Short mmCIF file of C-alpha atoms and ligand atoms in Angstrom, two decimals:
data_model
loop_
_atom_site.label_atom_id
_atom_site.label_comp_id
_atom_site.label_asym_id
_atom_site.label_seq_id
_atom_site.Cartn_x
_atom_site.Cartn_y
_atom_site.Cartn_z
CA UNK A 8 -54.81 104.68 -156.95
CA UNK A 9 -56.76 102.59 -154.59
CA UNK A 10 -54.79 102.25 -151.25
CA UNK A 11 -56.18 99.16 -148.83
CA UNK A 12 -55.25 99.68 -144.83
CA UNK A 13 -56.21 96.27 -142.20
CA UNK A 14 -56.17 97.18 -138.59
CA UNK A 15 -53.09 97.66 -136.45
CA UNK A 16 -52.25 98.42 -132.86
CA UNK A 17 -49.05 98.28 -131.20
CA UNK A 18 -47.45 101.18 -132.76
CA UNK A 19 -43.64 102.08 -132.34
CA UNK A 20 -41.51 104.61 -133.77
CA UNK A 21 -38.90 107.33 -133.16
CA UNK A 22 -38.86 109.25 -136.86
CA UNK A 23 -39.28 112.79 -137.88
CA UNK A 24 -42.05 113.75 -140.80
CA UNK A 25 -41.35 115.72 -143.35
CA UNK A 26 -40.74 119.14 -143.69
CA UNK A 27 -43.56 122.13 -142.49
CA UNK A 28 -45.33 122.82 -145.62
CA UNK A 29 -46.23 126.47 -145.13
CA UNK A 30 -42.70 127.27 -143.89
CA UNK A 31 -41.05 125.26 -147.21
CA UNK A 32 -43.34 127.73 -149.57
CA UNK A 33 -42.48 130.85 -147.93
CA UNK A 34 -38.73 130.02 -147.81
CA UNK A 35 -38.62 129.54 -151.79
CA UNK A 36 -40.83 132.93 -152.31
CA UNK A 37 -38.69 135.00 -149.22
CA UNK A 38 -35.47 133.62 -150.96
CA UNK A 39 -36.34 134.41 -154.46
CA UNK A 40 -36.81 138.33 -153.36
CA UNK A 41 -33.55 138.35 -151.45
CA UNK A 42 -30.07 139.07 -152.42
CA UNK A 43 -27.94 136.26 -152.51
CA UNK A 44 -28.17 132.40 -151.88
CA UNK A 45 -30.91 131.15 -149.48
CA UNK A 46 -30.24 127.02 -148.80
CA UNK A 47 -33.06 125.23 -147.35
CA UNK A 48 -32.40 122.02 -145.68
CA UNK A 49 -35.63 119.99 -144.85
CA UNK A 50 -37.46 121.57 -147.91
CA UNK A 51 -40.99 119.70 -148.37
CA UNK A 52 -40.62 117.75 -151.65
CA UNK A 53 -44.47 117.83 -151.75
CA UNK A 54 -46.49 118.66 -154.92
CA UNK A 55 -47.87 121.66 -153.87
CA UNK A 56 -44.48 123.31 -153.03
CA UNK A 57 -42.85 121.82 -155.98
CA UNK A 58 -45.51 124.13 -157.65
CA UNK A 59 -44.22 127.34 -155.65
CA UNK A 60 -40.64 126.23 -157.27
CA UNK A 61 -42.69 125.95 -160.48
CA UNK A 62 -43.56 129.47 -160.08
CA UNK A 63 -40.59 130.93 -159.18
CA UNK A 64 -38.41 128.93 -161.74
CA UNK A 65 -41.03 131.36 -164.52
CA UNK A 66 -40.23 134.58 -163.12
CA UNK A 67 -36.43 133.90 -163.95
CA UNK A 68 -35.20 132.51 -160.33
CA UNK A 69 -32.95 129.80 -160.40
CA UNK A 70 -33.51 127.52 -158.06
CA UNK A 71 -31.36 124.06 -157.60
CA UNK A 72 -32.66 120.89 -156.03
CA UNK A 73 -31.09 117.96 -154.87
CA UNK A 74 -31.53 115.50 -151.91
CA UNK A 75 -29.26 117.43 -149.43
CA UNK A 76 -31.13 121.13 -150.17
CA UNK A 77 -32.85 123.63 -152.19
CA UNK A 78 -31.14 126.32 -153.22
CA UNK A 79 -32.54 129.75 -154.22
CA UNK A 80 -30.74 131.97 -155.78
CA UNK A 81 -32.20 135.18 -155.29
CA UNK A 82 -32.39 138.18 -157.36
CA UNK A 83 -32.94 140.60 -154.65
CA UNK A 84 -36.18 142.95 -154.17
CA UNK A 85 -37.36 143.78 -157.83
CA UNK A 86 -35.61 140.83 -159.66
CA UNK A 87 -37.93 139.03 -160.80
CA UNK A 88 -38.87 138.90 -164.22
CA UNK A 89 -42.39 138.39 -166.25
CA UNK A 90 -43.41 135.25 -165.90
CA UNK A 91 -42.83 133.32 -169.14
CA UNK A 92 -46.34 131.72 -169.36
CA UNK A 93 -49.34 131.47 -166.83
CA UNK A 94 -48.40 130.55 -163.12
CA UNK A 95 -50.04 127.28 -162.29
CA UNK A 96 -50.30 126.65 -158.80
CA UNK A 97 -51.47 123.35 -158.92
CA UNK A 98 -53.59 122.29 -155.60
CA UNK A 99 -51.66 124.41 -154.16
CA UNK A 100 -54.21 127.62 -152.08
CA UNK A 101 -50.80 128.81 -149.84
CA UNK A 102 -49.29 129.28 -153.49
CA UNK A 103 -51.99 130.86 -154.80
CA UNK A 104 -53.09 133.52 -152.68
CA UNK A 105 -49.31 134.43 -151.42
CA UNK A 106 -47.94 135.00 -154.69
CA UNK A 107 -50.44 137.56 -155.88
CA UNK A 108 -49.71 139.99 -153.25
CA UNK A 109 -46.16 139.55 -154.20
CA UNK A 110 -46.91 140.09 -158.18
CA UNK A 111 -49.70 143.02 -156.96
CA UNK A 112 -46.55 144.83 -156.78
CA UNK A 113 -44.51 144.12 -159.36
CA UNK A 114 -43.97 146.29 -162.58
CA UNK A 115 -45.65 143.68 -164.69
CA UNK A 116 -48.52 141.35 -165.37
CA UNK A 117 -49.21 137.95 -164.77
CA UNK A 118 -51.77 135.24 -164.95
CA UNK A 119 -52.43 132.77 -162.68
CA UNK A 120 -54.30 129.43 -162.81
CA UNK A 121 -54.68 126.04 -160.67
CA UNK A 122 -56.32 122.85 -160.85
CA UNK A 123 -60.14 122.19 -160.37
CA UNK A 124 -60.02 122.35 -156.93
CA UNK A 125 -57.93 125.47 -156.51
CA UNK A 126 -60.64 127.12 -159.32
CA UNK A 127 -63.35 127.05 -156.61
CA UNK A 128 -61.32 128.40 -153.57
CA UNK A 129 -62.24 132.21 -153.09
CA UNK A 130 -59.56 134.91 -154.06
CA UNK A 131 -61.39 137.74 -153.21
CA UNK A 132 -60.52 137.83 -149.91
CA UNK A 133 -56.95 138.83 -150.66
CA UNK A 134 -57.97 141.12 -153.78
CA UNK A 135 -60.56 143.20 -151.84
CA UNK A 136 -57.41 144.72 -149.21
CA UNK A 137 -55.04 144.81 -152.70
CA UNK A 138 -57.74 146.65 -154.39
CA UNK A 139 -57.47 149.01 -151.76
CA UNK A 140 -53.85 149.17 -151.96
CA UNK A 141 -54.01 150.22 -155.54
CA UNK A 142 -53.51 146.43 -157.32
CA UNK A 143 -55.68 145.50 -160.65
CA UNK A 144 -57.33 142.24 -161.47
CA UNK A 145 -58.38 141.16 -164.84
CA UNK A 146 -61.28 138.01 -164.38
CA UNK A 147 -63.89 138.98 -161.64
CA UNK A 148 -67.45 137.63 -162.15
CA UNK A 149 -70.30 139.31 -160.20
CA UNK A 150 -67.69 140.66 -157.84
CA UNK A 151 -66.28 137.72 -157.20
CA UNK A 152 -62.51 136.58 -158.24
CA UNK A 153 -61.49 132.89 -158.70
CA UNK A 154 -58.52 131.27 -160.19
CA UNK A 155 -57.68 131.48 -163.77
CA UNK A 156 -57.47 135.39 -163.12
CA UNK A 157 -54.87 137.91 -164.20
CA UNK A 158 -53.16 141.04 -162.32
CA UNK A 159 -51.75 144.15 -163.31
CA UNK A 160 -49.05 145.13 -160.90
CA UNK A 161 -49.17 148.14 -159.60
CA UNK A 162 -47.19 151.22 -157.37
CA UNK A 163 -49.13 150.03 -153.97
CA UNK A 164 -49.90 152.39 -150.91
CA UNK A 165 -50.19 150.85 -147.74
CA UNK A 166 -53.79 150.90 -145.92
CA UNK A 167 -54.92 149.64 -142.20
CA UNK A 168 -56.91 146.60 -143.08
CA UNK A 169 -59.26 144.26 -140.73
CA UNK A 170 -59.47 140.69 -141.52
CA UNK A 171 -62.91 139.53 -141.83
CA UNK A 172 -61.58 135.89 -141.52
CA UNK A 173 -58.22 134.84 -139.93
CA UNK A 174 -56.87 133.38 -142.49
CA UNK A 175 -52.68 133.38 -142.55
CA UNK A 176 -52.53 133.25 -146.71
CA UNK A 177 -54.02 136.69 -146.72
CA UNK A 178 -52.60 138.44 -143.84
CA UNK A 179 -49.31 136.86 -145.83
CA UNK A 180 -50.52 137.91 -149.03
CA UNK A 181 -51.12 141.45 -147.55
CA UNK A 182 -47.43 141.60 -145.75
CA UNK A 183 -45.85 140.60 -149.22
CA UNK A 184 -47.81 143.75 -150.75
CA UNK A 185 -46.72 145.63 -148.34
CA UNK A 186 -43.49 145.12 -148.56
CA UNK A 187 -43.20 147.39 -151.46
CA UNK A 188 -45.82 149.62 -150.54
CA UNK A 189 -45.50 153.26 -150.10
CA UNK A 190 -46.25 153.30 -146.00
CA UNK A 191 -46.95 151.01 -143.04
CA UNK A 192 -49.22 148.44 -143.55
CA UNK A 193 -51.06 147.70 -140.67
CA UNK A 194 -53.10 144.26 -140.81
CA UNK A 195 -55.90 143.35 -137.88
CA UNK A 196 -56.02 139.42 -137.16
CA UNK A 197 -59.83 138.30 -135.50
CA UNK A 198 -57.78 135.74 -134.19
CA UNK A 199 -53.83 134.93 -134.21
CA UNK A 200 -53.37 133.08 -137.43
CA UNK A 201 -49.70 131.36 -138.42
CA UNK A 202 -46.85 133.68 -138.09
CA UNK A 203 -44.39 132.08 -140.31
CA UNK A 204 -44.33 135.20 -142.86
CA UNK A 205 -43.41 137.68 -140.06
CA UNK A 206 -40.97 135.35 -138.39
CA UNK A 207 -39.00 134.65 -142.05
CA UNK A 208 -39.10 138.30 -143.10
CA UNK A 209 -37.57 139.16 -139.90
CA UNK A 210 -35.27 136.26 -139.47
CA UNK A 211 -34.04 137.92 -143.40
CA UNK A 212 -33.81 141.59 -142.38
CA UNK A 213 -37.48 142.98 -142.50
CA UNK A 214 -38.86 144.89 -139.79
CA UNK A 215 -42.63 143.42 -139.64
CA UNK A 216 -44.12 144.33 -135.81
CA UNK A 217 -46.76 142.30 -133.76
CA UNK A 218 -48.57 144.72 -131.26
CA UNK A 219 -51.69 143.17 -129.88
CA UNK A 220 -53.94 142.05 -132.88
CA UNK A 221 -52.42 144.41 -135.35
CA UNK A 222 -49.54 143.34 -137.40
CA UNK A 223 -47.02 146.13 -138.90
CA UNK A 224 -45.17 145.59 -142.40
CA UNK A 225 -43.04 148.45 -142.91
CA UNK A 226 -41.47 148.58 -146.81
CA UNK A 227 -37.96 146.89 -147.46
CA UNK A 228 -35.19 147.84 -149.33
CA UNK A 229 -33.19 144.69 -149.17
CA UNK A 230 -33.77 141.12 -147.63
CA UNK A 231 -30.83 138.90 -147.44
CA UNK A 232 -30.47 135.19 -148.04
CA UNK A 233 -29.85 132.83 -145.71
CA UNK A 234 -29.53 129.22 -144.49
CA UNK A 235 -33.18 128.12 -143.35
CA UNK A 236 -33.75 124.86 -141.50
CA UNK A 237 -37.51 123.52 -142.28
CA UNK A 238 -38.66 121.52 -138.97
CA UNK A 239 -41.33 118.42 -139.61
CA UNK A 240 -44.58 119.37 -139.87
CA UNK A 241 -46.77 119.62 -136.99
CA UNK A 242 -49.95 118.96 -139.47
CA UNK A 243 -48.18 115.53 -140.57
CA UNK A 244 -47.08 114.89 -137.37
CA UNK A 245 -50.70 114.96 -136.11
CA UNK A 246 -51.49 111.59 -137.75
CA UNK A 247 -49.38 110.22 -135.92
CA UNK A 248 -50.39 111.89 -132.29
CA UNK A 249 -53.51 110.70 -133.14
CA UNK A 250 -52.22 107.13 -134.24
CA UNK A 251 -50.38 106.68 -131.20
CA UNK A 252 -53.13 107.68 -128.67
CA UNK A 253 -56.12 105.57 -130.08
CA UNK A 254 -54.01 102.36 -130.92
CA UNK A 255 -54.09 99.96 -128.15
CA UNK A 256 -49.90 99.48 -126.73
CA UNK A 257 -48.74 102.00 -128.73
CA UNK A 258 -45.21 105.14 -128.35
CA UNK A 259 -44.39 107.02 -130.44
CA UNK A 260 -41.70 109.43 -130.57
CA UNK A 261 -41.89 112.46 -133.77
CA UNK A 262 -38.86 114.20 -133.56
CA UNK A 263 -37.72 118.04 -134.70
CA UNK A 264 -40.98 118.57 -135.19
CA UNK A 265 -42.33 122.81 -135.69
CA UNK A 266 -44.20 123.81 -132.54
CA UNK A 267 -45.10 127.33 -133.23
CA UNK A 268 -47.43 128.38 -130.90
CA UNK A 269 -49.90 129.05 -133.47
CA UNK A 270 -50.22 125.72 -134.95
CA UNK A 271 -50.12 123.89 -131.33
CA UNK A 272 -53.98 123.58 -131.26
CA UNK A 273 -54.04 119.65 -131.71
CA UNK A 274 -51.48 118.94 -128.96
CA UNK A 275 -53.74 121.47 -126.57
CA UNK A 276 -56.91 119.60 -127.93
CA UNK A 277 -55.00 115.96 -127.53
CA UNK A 278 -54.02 117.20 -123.98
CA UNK A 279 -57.93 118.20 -123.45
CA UNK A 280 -58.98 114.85 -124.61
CA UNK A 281 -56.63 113.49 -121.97
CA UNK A 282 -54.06 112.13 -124.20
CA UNK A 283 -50.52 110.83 -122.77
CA UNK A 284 -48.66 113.46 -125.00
CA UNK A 285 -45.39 114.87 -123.67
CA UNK A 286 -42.90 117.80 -125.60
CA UNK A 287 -39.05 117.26 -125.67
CA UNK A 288 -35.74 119.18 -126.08
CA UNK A 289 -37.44 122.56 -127.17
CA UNK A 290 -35.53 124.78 -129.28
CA UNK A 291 -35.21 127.54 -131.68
CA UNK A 292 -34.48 127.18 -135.16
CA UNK A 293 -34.68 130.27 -137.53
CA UNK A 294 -36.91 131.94 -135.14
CA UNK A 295 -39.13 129.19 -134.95
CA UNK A 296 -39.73 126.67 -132.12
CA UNK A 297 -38.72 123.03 -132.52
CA UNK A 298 -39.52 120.12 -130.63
CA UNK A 299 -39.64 116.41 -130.31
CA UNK A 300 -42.98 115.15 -129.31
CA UNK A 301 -43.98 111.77 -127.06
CA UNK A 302 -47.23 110.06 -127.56
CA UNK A 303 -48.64 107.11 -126.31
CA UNK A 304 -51.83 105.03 -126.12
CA UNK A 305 -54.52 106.83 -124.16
CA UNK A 306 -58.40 106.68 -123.04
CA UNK A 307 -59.81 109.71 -124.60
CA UNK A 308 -62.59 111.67 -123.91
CA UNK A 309 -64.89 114.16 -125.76
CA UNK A 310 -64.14 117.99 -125.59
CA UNK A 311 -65.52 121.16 -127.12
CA UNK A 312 -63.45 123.12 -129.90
CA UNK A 313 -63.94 126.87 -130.19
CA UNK A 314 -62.63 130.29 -130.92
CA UNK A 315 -59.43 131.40 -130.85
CA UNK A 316 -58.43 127.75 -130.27
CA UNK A 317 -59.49 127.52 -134.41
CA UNK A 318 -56.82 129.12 -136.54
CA UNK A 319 -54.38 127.00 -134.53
CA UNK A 320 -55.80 123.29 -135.79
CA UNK A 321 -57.31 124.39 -138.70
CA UNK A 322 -55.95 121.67 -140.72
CA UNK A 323 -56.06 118.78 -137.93
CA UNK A 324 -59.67 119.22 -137.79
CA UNK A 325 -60.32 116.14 -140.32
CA UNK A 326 -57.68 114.14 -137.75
CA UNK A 327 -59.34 115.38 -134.83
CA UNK A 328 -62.53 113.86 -135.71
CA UNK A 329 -60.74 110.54 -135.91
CA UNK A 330 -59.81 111.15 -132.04
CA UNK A 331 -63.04 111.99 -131.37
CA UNK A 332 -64.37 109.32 -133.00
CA UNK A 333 -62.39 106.75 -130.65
CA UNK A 334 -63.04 109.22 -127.54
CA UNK A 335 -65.48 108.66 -124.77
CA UNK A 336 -68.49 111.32 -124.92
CA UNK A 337 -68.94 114.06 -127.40
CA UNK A 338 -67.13 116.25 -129.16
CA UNK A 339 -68.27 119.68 -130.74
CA UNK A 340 -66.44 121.81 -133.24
CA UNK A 341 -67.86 125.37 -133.69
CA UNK A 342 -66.39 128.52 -135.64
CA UNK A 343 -64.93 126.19 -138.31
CA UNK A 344 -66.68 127.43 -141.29
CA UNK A 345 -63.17 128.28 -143.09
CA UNK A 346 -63.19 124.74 -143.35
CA UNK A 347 -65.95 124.80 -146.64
CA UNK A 348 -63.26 126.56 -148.67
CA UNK A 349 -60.76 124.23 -148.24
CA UNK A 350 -59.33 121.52 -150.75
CA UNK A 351 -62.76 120.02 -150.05
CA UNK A 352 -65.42 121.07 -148.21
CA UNK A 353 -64.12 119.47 -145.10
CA UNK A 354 -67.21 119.47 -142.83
CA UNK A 355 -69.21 117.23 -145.15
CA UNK A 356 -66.32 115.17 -146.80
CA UNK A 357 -64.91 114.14 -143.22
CA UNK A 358 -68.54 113.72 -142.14
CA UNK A 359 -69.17 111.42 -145.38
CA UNK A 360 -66.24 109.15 -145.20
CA UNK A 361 -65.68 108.31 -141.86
CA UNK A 362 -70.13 107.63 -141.19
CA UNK A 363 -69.37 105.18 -144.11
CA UNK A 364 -66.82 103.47 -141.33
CA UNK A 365 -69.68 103.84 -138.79
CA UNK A 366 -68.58 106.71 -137.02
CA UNK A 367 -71.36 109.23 -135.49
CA UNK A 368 -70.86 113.02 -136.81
CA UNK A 369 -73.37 115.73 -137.94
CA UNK A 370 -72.79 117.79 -139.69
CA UNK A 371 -73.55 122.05 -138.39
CA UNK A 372 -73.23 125.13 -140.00
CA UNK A 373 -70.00 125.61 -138.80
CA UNK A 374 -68.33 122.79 -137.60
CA UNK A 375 -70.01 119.08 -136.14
CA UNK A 376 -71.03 117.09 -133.45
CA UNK A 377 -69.21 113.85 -132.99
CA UNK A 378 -70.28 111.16 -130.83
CA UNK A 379 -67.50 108.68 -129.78
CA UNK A 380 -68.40 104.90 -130.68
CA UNK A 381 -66.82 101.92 -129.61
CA UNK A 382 -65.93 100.34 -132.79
CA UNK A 383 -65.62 100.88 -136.67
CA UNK A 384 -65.73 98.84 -139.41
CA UNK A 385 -63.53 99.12 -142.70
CA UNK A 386 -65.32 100.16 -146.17
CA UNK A 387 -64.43 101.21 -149.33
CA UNK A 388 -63.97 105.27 -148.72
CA UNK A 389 -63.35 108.55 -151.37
CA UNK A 390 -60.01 111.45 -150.88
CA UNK A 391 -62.20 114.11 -152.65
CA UNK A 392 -58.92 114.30 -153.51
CA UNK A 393 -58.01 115.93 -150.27
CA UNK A 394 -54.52 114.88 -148.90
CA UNK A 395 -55.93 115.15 -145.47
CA UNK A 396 -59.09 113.50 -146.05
CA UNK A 397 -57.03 110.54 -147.04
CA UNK A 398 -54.47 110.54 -144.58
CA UNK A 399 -57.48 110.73 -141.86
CA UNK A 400 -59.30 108.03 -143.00
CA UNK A 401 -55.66 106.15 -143.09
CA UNK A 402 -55.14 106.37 -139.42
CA UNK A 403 -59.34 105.55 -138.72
CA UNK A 404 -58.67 102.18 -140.52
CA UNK A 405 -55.61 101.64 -138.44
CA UNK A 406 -58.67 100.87 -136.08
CA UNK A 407 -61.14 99.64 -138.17
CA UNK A 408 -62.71 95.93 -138.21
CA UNK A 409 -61.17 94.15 -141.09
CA UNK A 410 -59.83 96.46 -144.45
CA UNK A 411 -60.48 99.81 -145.80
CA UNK A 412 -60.08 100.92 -148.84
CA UNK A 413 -59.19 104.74 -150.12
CA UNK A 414 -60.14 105.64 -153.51
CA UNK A 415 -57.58 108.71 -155.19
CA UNK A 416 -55.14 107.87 -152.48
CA UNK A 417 -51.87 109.02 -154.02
CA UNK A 418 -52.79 112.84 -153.09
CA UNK A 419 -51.53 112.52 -150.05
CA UNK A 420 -48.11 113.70 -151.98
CA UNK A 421 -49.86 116.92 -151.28
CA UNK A 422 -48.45 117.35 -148.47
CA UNK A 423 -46.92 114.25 -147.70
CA UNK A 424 -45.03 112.10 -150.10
CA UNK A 425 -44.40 108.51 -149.00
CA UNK A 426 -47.29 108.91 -146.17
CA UNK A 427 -48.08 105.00 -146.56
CA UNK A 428 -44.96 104.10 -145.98
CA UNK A 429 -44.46 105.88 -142.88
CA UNK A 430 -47.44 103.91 -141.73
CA UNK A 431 -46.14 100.20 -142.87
CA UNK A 432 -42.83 101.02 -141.34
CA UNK A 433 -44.93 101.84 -137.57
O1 SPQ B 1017 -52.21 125.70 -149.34
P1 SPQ B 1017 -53.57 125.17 -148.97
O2 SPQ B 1017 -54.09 124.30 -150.07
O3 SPQ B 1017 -54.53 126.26 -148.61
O4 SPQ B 1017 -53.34 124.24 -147.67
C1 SPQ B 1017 -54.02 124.05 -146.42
C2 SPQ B 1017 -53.78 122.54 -146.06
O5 SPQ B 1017 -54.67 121.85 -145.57
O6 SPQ B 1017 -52.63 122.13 -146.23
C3 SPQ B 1017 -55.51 124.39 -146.42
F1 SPQ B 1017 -56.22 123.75 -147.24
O7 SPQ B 1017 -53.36 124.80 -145.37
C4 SPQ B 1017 -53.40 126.23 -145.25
C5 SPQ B 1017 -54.08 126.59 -143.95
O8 SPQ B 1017 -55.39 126.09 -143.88
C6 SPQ B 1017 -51.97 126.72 -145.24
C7 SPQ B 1017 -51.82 128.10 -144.71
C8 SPQ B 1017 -50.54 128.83 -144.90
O9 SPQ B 1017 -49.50 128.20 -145.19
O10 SPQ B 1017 -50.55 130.07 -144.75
C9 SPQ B 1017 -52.81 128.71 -143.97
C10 SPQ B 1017 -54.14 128.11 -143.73
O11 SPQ B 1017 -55.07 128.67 -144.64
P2 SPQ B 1017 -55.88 130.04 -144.33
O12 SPQ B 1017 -56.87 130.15 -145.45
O13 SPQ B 1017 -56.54 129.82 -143.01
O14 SPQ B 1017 -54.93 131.14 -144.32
#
């Protein structure tokens, strides 16, 4: 679908987005592995964790869905079942690499696959550590796993494992292993990655510890289901931060929205940037911090983006070099080379689209250089079939001379169904 966006400024809106994405796939897997009901209310009706549903539905969980909720109803520890044919994940990486530490463990076998995308996205990151904990994978090529693979579950024994990349889908992938491992396992972060996993597991009875950089996953007899409250998406929300702040006479209020401390990068980098960005009514929900967040049009300026400051915008990056587009001065990005193995490669594809609007990026080994410019000019652009590709480019032409055009628009369902909408109705 071909998707045309004209110019706009004078943004205003008090709305919520919907539902966190990582949290939604987590509650159907958590829920589907504990004993009794688990409802979900704010559930992400998004493709990729309509795929997780997919998944679970095959190993004999029933799962209803209707407009209010999603309901799980969960079979407890080792209930589920082999899965009736191959898993398909979809686009769906969270999916993918979460679910085979959960089936590592399991007493039988399963195959998984995914779309084209999904086929190139590295796997052996999270089946090096299960190796180690005793899991079998049928599919490697020259020591290297992608997706279609299969894996023999296995009795697992827990190990001490380093991360050689923060990366939150395989410390999860590692804490759903060790759930039914035989011992502690103790997981080393480089950096603090998305804690959603822990704070779920413990929020349904686990006992998973933080002490320093080390994570703890001690085995579980029994989780317990639960009513679980999804807050918006801070990674949908950020189109909108960024919307707000480079439109001319624009406020914009995102309400209930998750503000995790480990996925607060863009509002620290918007703050940097010396955006008018203010957060409201703070709560917890679940565990998990909630928030409504102000924004309004601001003069930004260029900053530098590093380190541990990574892990926590991972996925704003494409949005961030929108900002920085509109910003005064430069803005660099380093230690971002997780962003290669992404839907897309994200360093070149937000480098290609938006220098086709006329912004100023290079492209570096592990990250880019992005010179603000005063003005950009609409053109006919390419997804890559990359939800937030798309939905950057989206907000760009919100500031673009005359129309833009996005090529493969509709997979912003991704992650965010109804995404254009949200925009007309600003
Ligand atoms: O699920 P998927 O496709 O990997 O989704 C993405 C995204 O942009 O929505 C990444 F492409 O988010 C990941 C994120 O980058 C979701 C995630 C999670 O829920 O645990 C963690 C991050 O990935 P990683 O590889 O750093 O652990």
């Amino acid at each position: 679908m071909k998707k045309e966006i004209f110019p706009k400024n004078g943004l205003k809106g008090n709305f919520t987005v919907p539902g966190d994405k990582s949290i939604s796939h987590r509650s159907v897997m958590l829920g589907s592995i504990a004993s009794g009901d688990t409802e979900i209310y704010g559930f992400l009706m998004g493709a990729d964790c309509l795929s997780t549903i997919d998944c679970f539905r095959k190993m004999g969980i029933n799962i209803d869905v209707t407009d209010e909720k999603v309901t799980v109803h969960g079979k407890g520890m080792y209930g589920l079942s082999s899965p009736s044919s191959t898993l398909d994940v979809g686009n769906s990486g969270t999916t993918m690499r979460l679910i085979t530490g959960l089936l590592s463990a399991q007493d039988f076998n399963s195959n998984i696959t995914g779309d084209s995308s999904i086929q190139k996205r590295p796997m052996n990151r999270v089946s090096i550590p299960l190796k180690e904990m005793g899991a079998e994978f049928e599919g490697e090529k020259d020591g290297k796993l992608f997706a279609p693979f299969g894996i023999h579950g296995k009795k697992l024994k827990g190990i001490h494992y380093t991360l050689p990349v923060a990366s939150a889908q395989v410390k999860s992938a590692l804490i759903l292993a060790g759930l039914y491992a035989e011992g502690e396992t103790v997981i080393t972060e480089p950096e603090a990655t998305r804690d959603h996993t822990e704070i779920m597991l413990n929020y349904l009875g686990a006992n998973i510890e933080h002490k320093d950089k080390d994570i703890i996953c001690h085995p579980v007899k029994e989780l317990y289901g639960k009513t679980i409250y999804v807050p918006g998406d801070i990674s949908s929300a950020a189109y909108f931060m960024v919307a707000g702040a480079i439109c001319e006479n624009s406020h914009i209020i995102l309400k209930n929205i998750g503000i995790n401390p480990t996925r607060t990068g863009i509002i620290t980098v918007l703050k940097n940037m010396g955006a008018d960005i203010n957060i409201l009514n703070e709560k917890t929900v679940c565990g998990e911090l909630v928030a409504d967040i102000e924004i309004k049009s601001s003069k930004l300026k260029g900053t530098v983006i590093e380190g541990d400051l990574i892990p926590k915008l991972i996925d704003e990056i494409p949005i961030i070099a929108v900002a920085a587009t509109f910003a005064e001065g430069t803005t660099i990005i380093r230690n971002a080379e997780e962003l290669k193995v992404k839907e897309s490669n994200r360093i070149k594809t937000v480098k290609d689209e938006l220098s086709k609007l006329g912004a100023d990026i290079t492209e570096t080994d592990d990250g880019m250089i992005i010179k603000g410019v005063n003005s950009l000019k609409g053109a006919e652009t390419e997804s890559h079939n990359d939800h937030r590709i798309a939905m950057s480019i989206a907000i760009a032409a919100l500031k673009c001379e005359g129309k833009t055009i996005i090529n493969n628009s509709e997979c912003v369902d991704i992650s965010f169904p109804n995404f254009y909408h949200y925009i007309e109705e600003l």
